[in-house]
Every structure is written in structure tokens, then in C-alpha cells.
Short mmCIF file of C-alpha atoms in Angstrom, two decimals:
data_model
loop_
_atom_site.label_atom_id
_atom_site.label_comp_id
_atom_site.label_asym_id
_atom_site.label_seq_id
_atom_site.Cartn_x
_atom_site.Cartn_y
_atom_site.Cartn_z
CA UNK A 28 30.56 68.08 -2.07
CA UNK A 29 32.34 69.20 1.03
CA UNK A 30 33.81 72.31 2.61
CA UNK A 31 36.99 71.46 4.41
CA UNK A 32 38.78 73.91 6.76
CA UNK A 33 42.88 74.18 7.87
CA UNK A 34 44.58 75.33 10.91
CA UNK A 35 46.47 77.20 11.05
CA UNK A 36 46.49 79.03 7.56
CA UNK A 37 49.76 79.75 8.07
CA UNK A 38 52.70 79.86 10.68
CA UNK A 39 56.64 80.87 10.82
CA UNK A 40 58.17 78.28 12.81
CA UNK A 41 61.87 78.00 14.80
CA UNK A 42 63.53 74.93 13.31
CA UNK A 43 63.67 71.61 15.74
CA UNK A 44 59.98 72.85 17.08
CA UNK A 45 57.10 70.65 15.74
CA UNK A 46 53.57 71.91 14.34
CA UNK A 47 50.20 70.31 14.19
CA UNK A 48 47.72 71.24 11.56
CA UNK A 49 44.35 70.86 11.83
CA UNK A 50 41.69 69.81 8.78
CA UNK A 51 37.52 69.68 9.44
CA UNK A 52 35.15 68.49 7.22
CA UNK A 53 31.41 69.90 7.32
CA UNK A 54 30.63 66.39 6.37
CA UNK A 55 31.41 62.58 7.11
CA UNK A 56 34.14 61.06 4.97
CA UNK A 57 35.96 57.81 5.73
CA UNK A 58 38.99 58.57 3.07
CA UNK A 59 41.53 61.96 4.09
CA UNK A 60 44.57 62.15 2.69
CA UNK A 61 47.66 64.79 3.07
CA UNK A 62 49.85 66.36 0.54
CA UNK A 63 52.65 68.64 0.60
CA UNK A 64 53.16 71.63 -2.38
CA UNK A 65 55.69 74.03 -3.01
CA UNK A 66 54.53 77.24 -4.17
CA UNK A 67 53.24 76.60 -8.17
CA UNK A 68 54.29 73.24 -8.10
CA UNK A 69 53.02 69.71 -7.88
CA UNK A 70 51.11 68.01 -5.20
CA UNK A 71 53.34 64.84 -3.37
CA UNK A 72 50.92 62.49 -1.10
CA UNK A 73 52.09 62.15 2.53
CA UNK A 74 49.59 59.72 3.54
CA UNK A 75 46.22 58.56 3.58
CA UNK A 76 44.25 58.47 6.52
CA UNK A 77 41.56 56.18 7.09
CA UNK A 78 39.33 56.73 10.08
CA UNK A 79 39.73 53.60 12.87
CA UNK A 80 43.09 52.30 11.21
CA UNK A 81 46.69 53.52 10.84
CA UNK A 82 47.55 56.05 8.29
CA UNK A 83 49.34 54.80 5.02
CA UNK A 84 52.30 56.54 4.40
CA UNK A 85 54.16 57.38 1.13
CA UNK A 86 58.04 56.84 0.12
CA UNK A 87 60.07 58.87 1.58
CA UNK A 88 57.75 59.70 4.54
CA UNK A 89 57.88 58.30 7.92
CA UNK A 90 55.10 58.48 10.75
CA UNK A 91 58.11 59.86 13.39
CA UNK A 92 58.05 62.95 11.16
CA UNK A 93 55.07 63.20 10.32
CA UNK A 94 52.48 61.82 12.89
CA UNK A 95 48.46 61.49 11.97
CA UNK A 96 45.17 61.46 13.90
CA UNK A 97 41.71 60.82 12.80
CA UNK A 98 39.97 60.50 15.56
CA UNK A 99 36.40 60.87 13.71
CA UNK A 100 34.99 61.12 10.47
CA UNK A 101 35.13 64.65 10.04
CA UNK A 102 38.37 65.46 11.55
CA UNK A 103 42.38 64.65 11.03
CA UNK A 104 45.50 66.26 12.32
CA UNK A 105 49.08 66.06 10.35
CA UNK A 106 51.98 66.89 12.78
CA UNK A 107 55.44 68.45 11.33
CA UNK A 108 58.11 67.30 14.03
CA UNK A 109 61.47 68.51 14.80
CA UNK A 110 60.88 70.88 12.15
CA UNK A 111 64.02 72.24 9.89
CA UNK A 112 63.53 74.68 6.90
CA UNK A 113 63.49 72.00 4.20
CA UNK A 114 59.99 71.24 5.70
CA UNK A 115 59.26 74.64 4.48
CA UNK A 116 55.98 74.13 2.36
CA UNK A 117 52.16 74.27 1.66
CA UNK A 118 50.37 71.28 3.91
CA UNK A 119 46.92 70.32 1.99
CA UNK A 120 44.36 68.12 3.52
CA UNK A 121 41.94 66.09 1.01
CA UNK A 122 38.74 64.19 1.07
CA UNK A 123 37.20 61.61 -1.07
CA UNK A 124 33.45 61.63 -0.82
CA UNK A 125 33.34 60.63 -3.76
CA UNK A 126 34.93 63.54 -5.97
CA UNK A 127 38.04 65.15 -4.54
CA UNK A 128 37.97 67.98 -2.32
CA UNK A 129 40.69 70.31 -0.81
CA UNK A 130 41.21 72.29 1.47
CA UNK A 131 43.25 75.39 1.36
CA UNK A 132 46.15 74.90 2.89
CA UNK A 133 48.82 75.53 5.95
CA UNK A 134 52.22 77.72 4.14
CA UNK A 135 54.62 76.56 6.98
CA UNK A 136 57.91 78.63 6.72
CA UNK A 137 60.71 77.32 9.05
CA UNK A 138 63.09 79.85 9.90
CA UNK B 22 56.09 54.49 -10.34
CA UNK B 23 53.33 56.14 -12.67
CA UNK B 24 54.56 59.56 -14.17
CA UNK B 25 52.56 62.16 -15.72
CA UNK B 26 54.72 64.39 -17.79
CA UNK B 27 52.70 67.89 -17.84
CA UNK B 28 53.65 71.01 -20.61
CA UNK B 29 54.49 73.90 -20.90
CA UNK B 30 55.75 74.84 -17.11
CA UNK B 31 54.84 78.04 -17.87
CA UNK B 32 52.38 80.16 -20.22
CA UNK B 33 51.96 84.17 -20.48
CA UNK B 34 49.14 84.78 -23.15
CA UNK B 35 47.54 88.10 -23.81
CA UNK B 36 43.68 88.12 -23.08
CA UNK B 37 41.91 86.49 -26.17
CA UNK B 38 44.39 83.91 -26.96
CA UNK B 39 43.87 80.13 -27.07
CA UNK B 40 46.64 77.75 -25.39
CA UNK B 41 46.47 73.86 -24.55
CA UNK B 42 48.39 72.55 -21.92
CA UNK B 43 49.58 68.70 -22.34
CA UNK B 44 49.60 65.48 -19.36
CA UNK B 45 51.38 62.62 -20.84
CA UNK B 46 52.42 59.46 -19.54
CA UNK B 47 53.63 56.15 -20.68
CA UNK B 48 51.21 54.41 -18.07
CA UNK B 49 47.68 53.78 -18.43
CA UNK B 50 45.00 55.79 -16.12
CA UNK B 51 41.53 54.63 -15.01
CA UNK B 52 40.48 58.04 -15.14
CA UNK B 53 42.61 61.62 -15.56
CA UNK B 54 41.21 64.95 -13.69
CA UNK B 55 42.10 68.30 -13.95
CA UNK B 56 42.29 71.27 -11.38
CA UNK B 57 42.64 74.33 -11.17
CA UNK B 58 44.43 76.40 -8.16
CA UNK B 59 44.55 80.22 -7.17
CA UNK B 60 47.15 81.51 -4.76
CA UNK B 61 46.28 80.51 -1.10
CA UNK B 62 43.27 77.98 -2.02
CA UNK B 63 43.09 74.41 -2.54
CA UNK B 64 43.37 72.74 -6.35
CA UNK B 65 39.70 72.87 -7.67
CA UNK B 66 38.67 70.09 -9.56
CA UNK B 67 37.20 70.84 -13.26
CA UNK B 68 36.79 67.80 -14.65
CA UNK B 69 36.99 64.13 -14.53
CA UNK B 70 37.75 62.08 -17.86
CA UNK B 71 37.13 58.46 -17.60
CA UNK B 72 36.46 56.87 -21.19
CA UNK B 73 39.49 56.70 -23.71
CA UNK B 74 39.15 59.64 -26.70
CA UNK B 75 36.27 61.43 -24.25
CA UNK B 76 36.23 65.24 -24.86
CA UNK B 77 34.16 67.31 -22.54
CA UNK B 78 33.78 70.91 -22.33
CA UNK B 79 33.37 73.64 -19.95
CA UNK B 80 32.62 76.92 -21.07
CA UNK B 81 35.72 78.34 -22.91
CA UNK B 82 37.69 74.62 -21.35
CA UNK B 83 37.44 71.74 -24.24
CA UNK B 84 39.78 68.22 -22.27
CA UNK B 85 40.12 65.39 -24.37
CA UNK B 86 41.40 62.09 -22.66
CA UNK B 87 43.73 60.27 -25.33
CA UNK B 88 42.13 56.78 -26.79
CA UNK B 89 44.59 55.22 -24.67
CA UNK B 90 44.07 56.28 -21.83
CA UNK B 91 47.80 57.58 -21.11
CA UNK B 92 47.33 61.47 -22.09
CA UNK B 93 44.95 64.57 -21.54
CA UNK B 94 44.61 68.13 -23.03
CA UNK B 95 42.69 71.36 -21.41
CA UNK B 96 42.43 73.83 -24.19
CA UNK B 97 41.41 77.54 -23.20
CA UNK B 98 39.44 79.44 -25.90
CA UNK B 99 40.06 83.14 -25.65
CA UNK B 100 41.62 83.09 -22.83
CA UNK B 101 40.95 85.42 -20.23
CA UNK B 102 42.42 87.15 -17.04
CA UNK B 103 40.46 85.02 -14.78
CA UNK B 104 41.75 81.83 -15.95
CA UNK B 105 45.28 82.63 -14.29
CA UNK B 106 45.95 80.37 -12.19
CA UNK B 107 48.14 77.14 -11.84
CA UNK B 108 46.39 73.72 -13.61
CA UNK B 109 47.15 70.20 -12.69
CA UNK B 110 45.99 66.81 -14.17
CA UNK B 111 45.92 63.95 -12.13
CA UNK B 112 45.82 60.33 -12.97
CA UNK B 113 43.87 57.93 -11.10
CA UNK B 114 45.63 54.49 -10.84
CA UNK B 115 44.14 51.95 -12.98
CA UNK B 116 45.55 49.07 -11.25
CA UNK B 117 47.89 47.15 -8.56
CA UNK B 118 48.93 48.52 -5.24
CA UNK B 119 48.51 51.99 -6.57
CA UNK B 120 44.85 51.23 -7.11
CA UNK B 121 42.33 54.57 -6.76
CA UNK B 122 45.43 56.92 -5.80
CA UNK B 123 45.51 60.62 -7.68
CA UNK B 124 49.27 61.41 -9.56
CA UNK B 125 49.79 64.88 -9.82
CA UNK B 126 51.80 66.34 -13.13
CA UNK B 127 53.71 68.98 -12.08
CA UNK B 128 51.42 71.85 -13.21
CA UNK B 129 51.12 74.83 -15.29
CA UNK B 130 51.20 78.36 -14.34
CA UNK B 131 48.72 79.86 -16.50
CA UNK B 132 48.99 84.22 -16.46
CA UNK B 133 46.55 86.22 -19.12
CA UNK B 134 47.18 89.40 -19.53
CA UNK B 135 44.56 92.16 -19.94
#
């Protein structure tokens, strides 16, 4: 199993400002992936984040947007840039270790 | 693209009802999962179905992966106000470039009613 945690939980954010949300793991895993969910609805991958190699983005995603670090095993930021309020969502981080974990998610609201 | 084509949207039961929410897809799946998510937490997973016509139960929660491997059910037995919540299945790739990756239906917001 593993216990992941997010920061922030949740911000309000001025549109053309940029966020960075954070996502620990209380154990090693080498796959972390990102999604983004509106309220009640579906999950839609960002990317996938392999420590010690670029992040694998989705369609429809681009890496100026939405910028990833995984510095370590246990650890992975997802930055929102140049924010405007259709970026208003929930921001999940995921593991694979094996069985799928969440955590619990950053509600960004872009004003 | 793989699609997974999940029914109804929406479902308001009264405590002690059974329901069965549907994941379909024309695409085959190595495996099919289901979660479960509460308001301000991370989907939960409940399951994980990996042989076609499988059934495995969970309590009150009975999911059946079809025989060929495209299509799930979770069916609730007397349902009851702590099963609200919203339910996704996910399929697991079963081949090409898409190889391991989850696809999300679009989920099911599940309310019971005291």
C-alpha cells in the first residue's frame, strides 16, 4: 500500500499566476502519474512521471503548461502555469506500487 | 482511443435498494478496476477483475468482468447511506502503446437515502 499526501489541498488563484502542487509518498515508487477531475466526474491523465527520465505527457497536454519534477522516489511536483479559470479543477497525484493509490487532491479555483 | 462507456450518470435509491451500475466498451481490457470516491479524497480502489466472466464480491458489492473482457458490473445489495459516493471503473490497456495505462469511465454518482 501507500499513503500519499498533496499540497496544497486547495488554493484560489488570480488568472496568468502559476501554482505548484506538491505529492509525497511514505514509500518508494518508481511509477507517479497526474490526473485532472472535475467535481463528480471522470479522471483525464496528465502525465506519467517516471523518476530519472522525462515525464510522458497526454494529448492535449503540453510540459510549458504543465511542468513536472521527480526529483526522488517518493516525491513529484505538477506546476499549473499562466493559470486562467478553465484550469479550474481537482489535481490528483497517483502511484503504482503495484495496486493504484491516490492521493486526495489539490481543488484549484482560478478566479 | 479505448472508451469505457459507464451507466447510469446518476442514481438516487432509498436505503435497502439494490442498483448495478454498467462499464462497457467495444475494446478489450487486460484487467477492469473499480473505485470508489467521497468528496475531497482520492478514488479508492475496490476491486481488480482480471479473468473474463470473473465475479468477485465484497460484502454487499458482487463485480462481474464480462467473458470478453470488454464490460464490468458493481451491483450494491441493500444499499445503504454509506455507499454514496461517486464509482469509477477503469480499464487497464491490454495492448500497444497504451500498454498498463488505467481509462477512467466517466463515473456514477451514487446517493442512498436514509
Amino acid at each position: 500500500s501507500a499513503v500519499i499526501s498533496q499540497k496544497p489541498s486547495r488554493d484560489i488563484c488570480q488568472r496568468g499566476t502559476s501554482l505548484t502542487i506538491q505529492c509525497q509518498v511514505d514509500s518508494q515508487v518508481t511509477m507517479m502519474f497526474w490526473y485532472r477531475q472535475q467535481p463528480g466526474q471522470s479522471l483525464t491523465l496528465i502525465a506519467t512521471a517516471n523518476q530519472g527520465s522525462e515525464a510522458t505527457y497526454e494529448s492535449g497536454f503540453v510540459i510549458d503548461k504543465f511542468p513536472i519534477s521527480r526529483p526522488n522516489l517518493t516525491f513529484s511536483t505538477l506546476t499549473v502555469s499562466n493559470m486562467s479559470p478553465e484550469d479550474s479543477s481537482i489535481y490528483l497525484c497517483s502511484v503504482e506500487t503495484p495496486g493504484r493509490f491516490f492521493g486526495p487532491g489539490t481543488r484549484l479555483t482560478v478566479l | 482511443t479505448q472508451l469505457l462507456e459507464q451507466s447510469p450518470q446518476f442514481l438516487s435509491i432509498q436505503e435497502g435498494e439494490n442498483l448495478t451500475v454498467y462499464c462497457n466498451s467495444s475494446s478489450v481490457f487486460s484487467s477492469l478496476q473499480w473505485y470508489r470516491q467521497e468528496p475531497g479524497e482520492g478514488p479508492v480502489l475496490l476491486v481488480t477483475v482480471v479473468t473474463g466472466g470473473e465475479v468477485k464480491k465484497l460484502k454487499r458489492l458482487t463485480f462481474q468482468f464480462g467473458d470478453a473482457r470488454k464490460d464490468s458490473s458493481l451491483h450494491i445489495t441493500a444499499a445503504q447511506p454509506g455507499d454514496t459516493g461517486l464509482y469509477l471503473c477503469a480499464g487497464i490497456n491490454a495492448g500497444g502503446t497504451s500498454y498498463g495505462k488505467l481509462t477512467f469511465g466517466q463515473g456514477t454518482i451514487l446517493t442512498v437515502h436514509p
